[in-house]
XYZ file of C-alpha atoms in Angstrom:
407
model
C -62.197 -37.117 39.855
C -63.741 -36.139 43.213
C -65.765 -38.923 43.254
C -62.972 -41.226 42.749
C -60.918 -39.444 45.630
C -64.119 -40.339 48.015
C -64.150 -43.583 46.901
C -60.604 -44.243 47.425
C -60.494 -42.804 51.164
C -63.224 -44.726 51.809
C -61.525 -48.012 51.281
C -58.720 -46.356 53.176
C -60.667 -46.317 56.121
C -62.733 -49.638 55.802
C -58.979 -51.033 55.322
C -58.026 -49.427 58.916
C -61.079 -50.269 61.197
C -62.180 -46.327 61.624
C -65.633 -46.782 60.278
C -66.631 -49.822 62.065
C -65.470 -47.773 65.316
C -67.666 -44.915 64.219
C -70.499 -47.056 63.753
C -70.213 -50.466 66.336
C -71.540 -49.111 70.112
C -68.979 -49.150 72.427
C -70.535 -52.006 74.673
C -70.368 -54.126 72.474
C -66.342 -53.910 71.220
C -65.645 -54.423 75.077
C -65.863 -58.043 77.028
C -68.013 -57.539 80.307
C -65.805 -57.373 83.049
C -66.251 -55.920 86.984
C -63.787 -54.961 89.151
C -64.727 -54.894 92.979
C -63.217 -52.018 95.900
C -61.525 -53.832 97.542
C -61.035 -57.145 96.658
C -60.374 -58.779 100.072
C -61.102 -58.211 103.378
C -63.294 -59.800 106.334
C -66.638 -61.271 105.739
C -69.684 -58.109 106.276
C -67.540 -55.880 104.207
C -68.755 -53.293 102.138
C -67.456 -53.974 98.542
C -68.217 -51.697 95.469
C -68.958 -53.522 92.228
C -67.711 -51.605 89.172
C -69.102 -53.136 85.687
C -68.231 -52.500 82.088
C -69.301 -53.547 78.646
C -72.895 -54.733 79.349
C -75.660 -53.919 77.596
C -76.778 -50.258 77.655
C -79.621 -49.020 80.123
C -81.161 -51.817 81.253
C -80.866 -53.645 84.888
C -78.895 -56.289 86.126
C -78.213 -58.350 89.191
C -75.104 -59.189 91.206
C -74.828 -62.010 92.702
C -73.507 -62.746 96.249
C -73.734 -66.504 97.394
C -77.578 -66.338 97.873
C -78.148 -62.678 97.817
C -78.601 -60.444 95.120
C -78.198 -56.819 94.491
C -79.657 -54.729 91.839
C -77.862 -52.197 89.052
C -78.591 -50.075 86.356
C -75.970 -50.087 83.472
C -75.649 -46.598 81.402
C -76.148 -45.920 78.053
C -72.401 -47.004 77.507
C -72.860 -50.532 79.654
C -71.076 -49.185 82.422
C -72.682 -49.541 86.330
C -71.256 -49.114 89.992
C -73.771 -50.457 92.884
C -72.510 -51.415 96.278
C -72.926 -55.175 98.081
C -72.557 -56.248 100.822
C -70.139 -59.806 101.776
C -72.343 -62.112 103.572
C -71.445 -62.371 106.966
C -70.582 -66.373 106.916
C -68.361 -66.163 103.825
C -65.159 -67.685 104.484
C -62.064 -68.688 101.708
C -62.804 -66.736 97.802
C -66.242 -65.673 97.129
C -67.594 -65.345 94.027
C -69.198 -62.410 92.866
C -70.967 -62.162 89.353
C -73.114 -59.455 87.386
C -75.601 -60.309 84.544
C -77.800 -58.410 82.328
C -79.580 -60.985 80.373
C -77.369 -63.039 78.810
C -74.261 -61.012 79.688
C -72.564 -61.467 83.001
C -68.901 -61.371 84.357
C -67.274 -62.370 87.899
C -64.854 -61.614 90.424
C -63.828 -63.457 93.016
C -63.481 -61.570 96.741
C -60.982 -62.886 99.628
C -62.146 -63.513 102.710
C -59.349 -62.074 104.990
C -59.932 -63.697 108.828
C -60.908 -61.082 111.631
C -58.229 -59.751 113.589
C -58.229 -61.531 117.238
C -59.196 -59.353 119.700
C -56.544 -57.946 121.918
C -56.180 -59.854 125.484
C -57.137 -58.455 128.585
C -54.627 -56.435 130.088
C -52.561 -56.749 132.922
C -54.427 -55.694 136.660
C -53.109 -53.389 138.812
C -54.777 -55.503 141.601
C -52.535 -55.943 145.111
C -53.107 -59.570 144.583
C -51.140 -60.445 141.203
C -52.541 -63.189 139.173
C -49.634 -65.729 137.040
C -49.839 -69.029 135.630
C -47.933 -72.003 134.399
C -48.585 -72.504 131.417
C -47.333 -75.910 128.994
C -45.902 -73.582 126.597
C -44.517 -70.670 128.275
C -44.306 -67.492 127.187
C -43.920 -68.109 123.753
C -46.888 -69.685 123.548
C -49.027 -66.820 122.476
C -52.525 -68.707 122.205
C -52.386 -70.191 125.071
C -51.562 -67.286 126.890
C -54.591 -65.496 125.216
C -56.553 -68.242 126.136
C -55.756 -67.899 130.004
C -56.212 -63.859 129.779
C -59.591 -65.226 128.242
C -60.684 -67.203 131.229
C -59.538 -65.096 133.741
C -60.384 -61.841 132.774
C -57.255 -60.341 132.687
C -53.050 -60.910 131.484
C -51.119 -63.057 134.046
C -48.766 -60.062 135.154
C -46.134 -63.617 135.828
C -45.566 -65.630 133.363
C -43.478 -68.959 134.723
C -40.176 -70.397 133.105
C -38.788 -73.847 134.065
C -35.104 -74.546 132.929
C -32.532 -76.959 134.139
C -28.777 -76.548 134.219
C -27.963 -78.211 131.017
C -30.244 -75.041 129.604
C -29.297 -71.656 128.259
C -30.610 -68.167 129.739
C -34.182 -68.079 128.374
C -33.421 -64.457 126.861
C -36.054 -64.960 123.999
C -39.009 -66.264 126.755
C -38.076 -63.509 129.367
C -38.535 -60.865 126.124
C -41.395 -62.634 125.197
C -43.034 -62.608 128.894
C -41.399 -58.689 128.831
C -43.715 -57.924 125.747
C -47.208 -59.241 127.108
C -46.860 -56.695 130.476
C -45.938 -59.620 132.495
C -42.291 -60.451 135.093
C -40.645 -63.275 134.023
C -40.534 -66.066 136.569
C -37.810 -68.651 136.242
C -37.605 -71.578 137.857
C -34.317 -72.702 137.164
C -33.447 -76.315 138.437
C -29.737 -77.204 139.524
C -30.464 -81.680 137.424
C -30.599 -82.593 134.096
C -34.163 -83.375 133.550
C -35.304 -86.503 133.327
C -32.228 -87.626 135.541
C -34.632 -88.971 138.170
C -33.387 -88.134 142.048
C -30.281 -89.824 142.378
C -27.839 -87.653 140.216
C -24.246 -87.341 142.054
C -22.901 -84.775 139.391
C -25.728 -82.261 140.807
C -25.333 -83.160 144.429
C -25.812 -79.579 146.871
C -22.006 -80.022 147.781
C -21.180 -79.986 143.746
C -22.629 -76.390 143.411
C -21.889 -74.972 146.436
C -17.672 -76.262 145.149
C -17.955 -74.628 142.026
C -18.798 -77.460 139.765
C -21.369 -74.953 137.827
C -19.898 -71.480 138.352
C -19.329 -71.649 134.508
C -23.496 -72.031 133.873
C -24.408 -69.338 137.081
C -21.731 -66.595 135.723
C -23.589 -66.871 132.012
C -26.953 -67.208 133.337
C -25.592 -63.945 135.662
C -24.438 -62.445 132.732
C -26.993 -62.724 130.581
C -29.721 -61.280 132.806
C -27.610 -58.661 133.703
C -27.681 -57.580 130.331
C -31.217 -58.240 129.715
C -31.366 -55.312 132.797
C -35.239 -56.065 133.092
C -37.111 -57.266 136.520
C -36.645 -61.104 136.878
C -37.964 -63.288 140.044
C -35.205 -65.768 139.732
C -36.998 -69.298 141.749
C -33.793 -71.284 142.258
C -34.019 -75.310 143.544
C -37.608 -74.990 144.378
C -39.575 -77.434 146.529
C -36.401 -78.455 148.565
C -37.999 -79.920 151.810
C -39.440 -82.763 149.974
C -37.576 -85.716 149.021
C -38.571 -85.716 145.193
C -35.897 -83.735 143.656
C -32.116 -84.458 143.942
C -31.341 -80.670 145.815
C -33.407 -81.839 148.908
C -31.357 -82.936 151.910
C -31.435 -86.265 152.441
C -31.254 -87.841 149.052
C -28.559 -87.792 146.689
C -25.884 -87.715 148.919
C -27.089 -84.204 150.258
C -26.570 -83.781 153.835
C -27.598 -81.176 156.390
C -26.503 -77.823 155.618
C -25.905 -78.112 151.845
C -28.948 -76.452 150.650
C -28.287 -73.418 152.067
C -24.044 -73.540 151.463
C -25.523 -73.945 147.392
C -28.396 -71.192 147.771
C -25.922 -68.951 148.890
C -23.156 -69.843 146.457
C -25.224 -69.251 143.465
C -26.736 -66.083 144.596
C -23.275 -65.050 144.817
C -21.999 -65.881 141.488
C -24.718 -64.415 139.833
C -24.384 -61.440 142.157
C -20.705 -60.952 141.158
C -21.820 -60.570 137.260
C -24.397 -57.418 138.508
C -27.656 -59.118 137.776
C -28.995 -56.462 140.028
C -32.645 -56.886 138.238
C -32.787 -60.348 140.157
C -35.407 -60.741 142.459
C -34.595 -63.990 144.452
C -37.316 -66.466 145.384
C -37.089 -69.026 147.653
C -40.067 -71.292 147.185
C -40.595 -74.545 149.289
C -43.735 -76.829 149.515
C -46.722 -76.424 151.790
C -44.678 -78.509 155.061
C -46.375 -81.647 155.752
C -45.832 -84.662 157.878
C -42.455 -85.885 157.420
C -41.012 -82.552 155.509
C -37.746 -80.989 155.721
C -38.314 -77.931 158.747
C -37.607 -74.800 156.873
C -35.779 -73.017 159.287
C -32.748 -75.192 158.133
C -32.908 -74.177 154.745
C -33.582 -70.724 155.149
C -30.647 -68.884 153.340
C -31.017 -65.794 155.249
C -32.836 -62.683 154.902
C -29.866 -61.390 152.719
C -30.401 -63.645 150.429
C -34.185 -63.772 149.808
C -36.163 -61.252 148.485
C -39.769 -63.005 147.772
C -40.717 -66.182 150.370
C -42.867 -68.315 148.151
C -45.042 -71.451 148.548
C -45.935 -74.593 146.286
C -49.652 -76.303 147.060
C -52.170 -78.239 145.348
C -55.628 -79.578 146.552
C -54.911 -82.798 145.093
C -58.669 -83.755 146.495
C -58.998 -87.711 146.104
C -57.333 -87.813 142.538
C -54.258 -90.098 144.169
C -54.811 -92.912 146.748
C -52.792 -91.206 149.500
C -54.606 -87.654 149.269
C -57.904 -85.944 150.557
C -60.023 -82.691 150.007
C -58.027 -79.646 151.605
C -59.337 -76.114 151.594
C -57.363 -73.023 150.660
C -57.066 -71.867 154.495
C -55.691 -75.432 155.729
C -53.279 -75.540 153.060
C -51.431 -72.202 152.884
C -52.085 -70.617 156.582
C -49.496 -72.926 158.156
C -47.458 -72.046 155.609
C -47.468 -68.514 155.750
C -47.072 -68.550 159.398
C -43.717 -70.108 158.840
C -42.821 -67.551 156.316
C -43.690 -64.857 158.719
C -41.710 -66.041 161.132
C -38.120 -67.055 159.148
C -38.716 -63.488 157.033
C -40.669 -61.081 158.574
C -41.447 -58.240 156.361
C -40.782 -59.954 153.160
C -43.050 -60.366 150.696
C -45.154 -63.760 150.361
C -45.630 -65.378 146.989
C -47.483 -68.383 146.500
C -45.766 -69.807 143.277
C -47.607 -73.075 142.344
C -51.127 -73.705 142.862
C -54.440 -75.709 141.448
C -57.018 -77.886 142.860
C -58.497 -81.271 141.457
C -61.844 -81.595 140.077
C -62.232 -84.612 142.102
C -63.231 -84.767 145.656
C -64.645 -81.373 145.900
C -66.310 -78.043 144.229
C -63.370 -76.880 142.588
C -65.539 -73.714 141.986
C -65.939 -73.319 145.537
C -62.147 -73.756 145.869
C -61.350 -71.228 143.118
C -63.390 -68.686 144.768
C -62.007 -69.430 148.314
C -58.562 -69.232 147.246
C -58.573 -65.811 145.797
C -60.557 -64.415 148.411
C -57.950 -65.491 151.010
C -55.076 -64.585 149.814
C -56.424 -61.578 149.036
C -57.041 -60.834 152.536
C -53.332 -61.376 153.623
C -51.673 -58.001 153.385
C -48.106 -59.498 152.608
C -48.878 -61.964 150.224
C -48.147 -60.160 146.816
C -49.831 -63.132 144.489
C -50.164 -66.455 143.106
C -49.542 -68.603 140.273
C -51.499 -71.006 138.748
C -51.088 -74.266 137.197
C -52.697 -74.729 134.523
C -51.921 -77.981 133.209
C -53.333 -81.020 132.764
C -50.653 -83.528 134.518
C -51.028 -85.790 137.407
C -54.624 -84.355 137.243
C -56.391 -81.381 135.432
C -55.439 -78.812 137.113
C -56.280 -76.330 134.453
C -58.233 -73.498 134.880
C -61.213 -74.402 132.971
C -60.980 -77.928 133.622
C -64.633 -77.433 134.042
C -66.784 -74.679 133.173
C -68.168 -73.739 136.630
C -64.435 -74.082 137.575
C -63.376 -71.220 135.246
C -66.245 -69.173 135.555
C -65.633 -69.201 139.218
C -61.839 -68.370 138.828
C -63.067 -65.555 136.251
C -65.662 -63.498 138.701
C -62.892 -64.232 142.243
C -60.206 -62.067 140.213
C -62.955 -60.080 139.243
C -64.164 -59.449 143.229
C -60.573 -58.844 144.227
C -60.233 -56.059 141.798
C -63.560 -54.361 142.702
């Protein structure tokens, strides 16, 4: 009787797996499988390999690309070791672990490196700020000129015409990078040419616009940030349909407009506006700028535009940083005495010259002139490359001047 009962629980428990789990190891119910800590991350990390159902006390390998790193499994298969990701793993790595004929994988992500932050901004009395293609919204490029200069442009440049909204989302974006905002803003329609009538001086100064100005007013007011507003830039040449001279414009009208938009956007409280009244370098044949002075009331930064063009066009020549902008700022002086200089455009060629040299010699001068409060730089590549690093001895140059003038 008892040995029937014994007999029949034994088939009970044959029938429900319980012996074989008594008597099979434990490694060997269990598929080998790792699991790594953590599973992603930049290539050099440190990654532990956890491993289970292997075979019990003996050694394995991981493998790593071309490395290898040794284990010792327990007496239940189990084993932890720690690897290391090689350092020029990119994309999903694989990662396996073998003892014998046993092995298992993972697979690791390769997470890119976070960018280093840019420069930041200097506190230098000479402020550095560029042109760039982009703008402010273009991040990398921006990161690439902090880069090669050794610091953030504390001005970041904005070009808009009048068919153009208030470039709330570039100011914010200029705003969040340390730098002021510095809008051109262009009474044309680009790509218009010269000759547009609907844009002529006496247009805007009538009222013709006064609908564009009170948003544009508006809109900064309520942005309530610093903004160096550079209205109809450039105006004693003959290139641009707000100079005197062409497009019907006649003697007088620049300043009647000037003074009309200030107005406007005066009347909407756009008190954050810093006005900036920016002609070219005079040269033979230019518009004098005492006529289209608005008025000291009307300005608060005197600016400049000039390029050493060097012998990249037919009609120009090598010009040094001293013979371009000293006449220049001798004029300023004089119309606005007491306000502060900005030159607001400027590059040099590669051609006709050491553009090094000229890097070097620009800083250094302007950083001598007690009133002039900074410059902005060009860097495009346009009628010429007038980039930064449009060479390397050009940007290392550029690099080590903003360097000296901080020191």
């Amino acid at each position: 009787m008892i040995r029937s009962l014994k007999t029949f629980v034994l088939a009970l428990l044959v029938a429900s797996g319980l012996v074989l789990s008594v008597v099979q190891p434990a490694s060997a119910a269990t598929s080998p499988q790792i699991t790594l800590n953590p599973a992603s991350g930049p290539a050099g990390s440190a990654v532990t390999v956890a491993g289970t159902g292997f075979k019990a006390s003996t050694t394995g390998t991981v493998i790593v690309g071309s490395a290898t790193f040794a284990f010792q499994t327990s007496s239940t298969g189990a084993f932890s070791t720690g690897i290391t990701i090689p350092a020029a793993s990119t994309g999903s790595v694989t990662i396996t672990a073998k003892t014998s004929s046993i092995k298992a994988s993972a697979t690791f992500v390769v997470q890119p490196a976070p960018a280093p932050a840019p420069p930041a901004v200097s506190s230098a009395a000479l402020r550095f700020g560029v042109a760039n293609p982009g703008g402010p919204l273009a991040s990398s490029e921006l990161d690439e000129v902090a880069t090669l200069a050794g610091e953030s442009p504390s001005m970041v440049m904005i070009y808009k015409d009048f068919l153009q909204a208030p470039p709330v989302a570039e100011m914010d974006a200029a705003r969040s990078r340390g730098a002021t905002p510095l809008v051109t803003w262009e009474p044309w329609a680009w790509g218009g040419g010269v000759n547009q009538p609907a844009y002529a001086l006496d247009r805007v100064a009538a009222g013709d616009f006064d609908g564009t100005i009170t948003q544009w007013g508006q809109s900064i007011a309520a942005w309530g940030k610093p903004v160096m507003l550079r209205f109809a830039h450039e105006m004693n040449g003959n290139w641009y349909p707000w100079a005197e001279g062409v497009n019907g414009n006649q003697s007088g009208d620049y300043v009647a407009a000037w003074r009309h938009v200030h107005d406007v956007v005066a009347a909407t409280g756009a008190g954050n506006v810093q006005w900036v009244w920016s002609p070219n370098v005079p040269y033979f044949g230019s518009t004098d700028l005492a006529g289209l002075f608005p008025g000291a009331g009307y300005v608060d930064i005197v600016a400049l535009d000039g390029y050493n063009w060097g012998t990249s066009q037919t009609w120009s020549s090598w010009v040094s940083p001293v013979d371009l902008f000293a006449p220049g700022i001798s004029q300023l002086r004089s119309l606005a005495p007491g306000k502060p200089v900005l030159v607001a455009e400027t590059a040099a060629s590669e051609l006709g010259g050491s553009k090094a040299t000229w890097n070097t010699d620009l800083v250094s001068y302007l950083a001598a002139q007690p009133d002039v409060m900074g410059f902005v730089w060009f860097h495009m590549q346009k009628e010429t490359d007038w980039r930064i690093n449009s060479s390397a001895s050009s940007a290392t140059a550029f690099k080590s001047a903003l360097l000296a003038r901080r020191s």
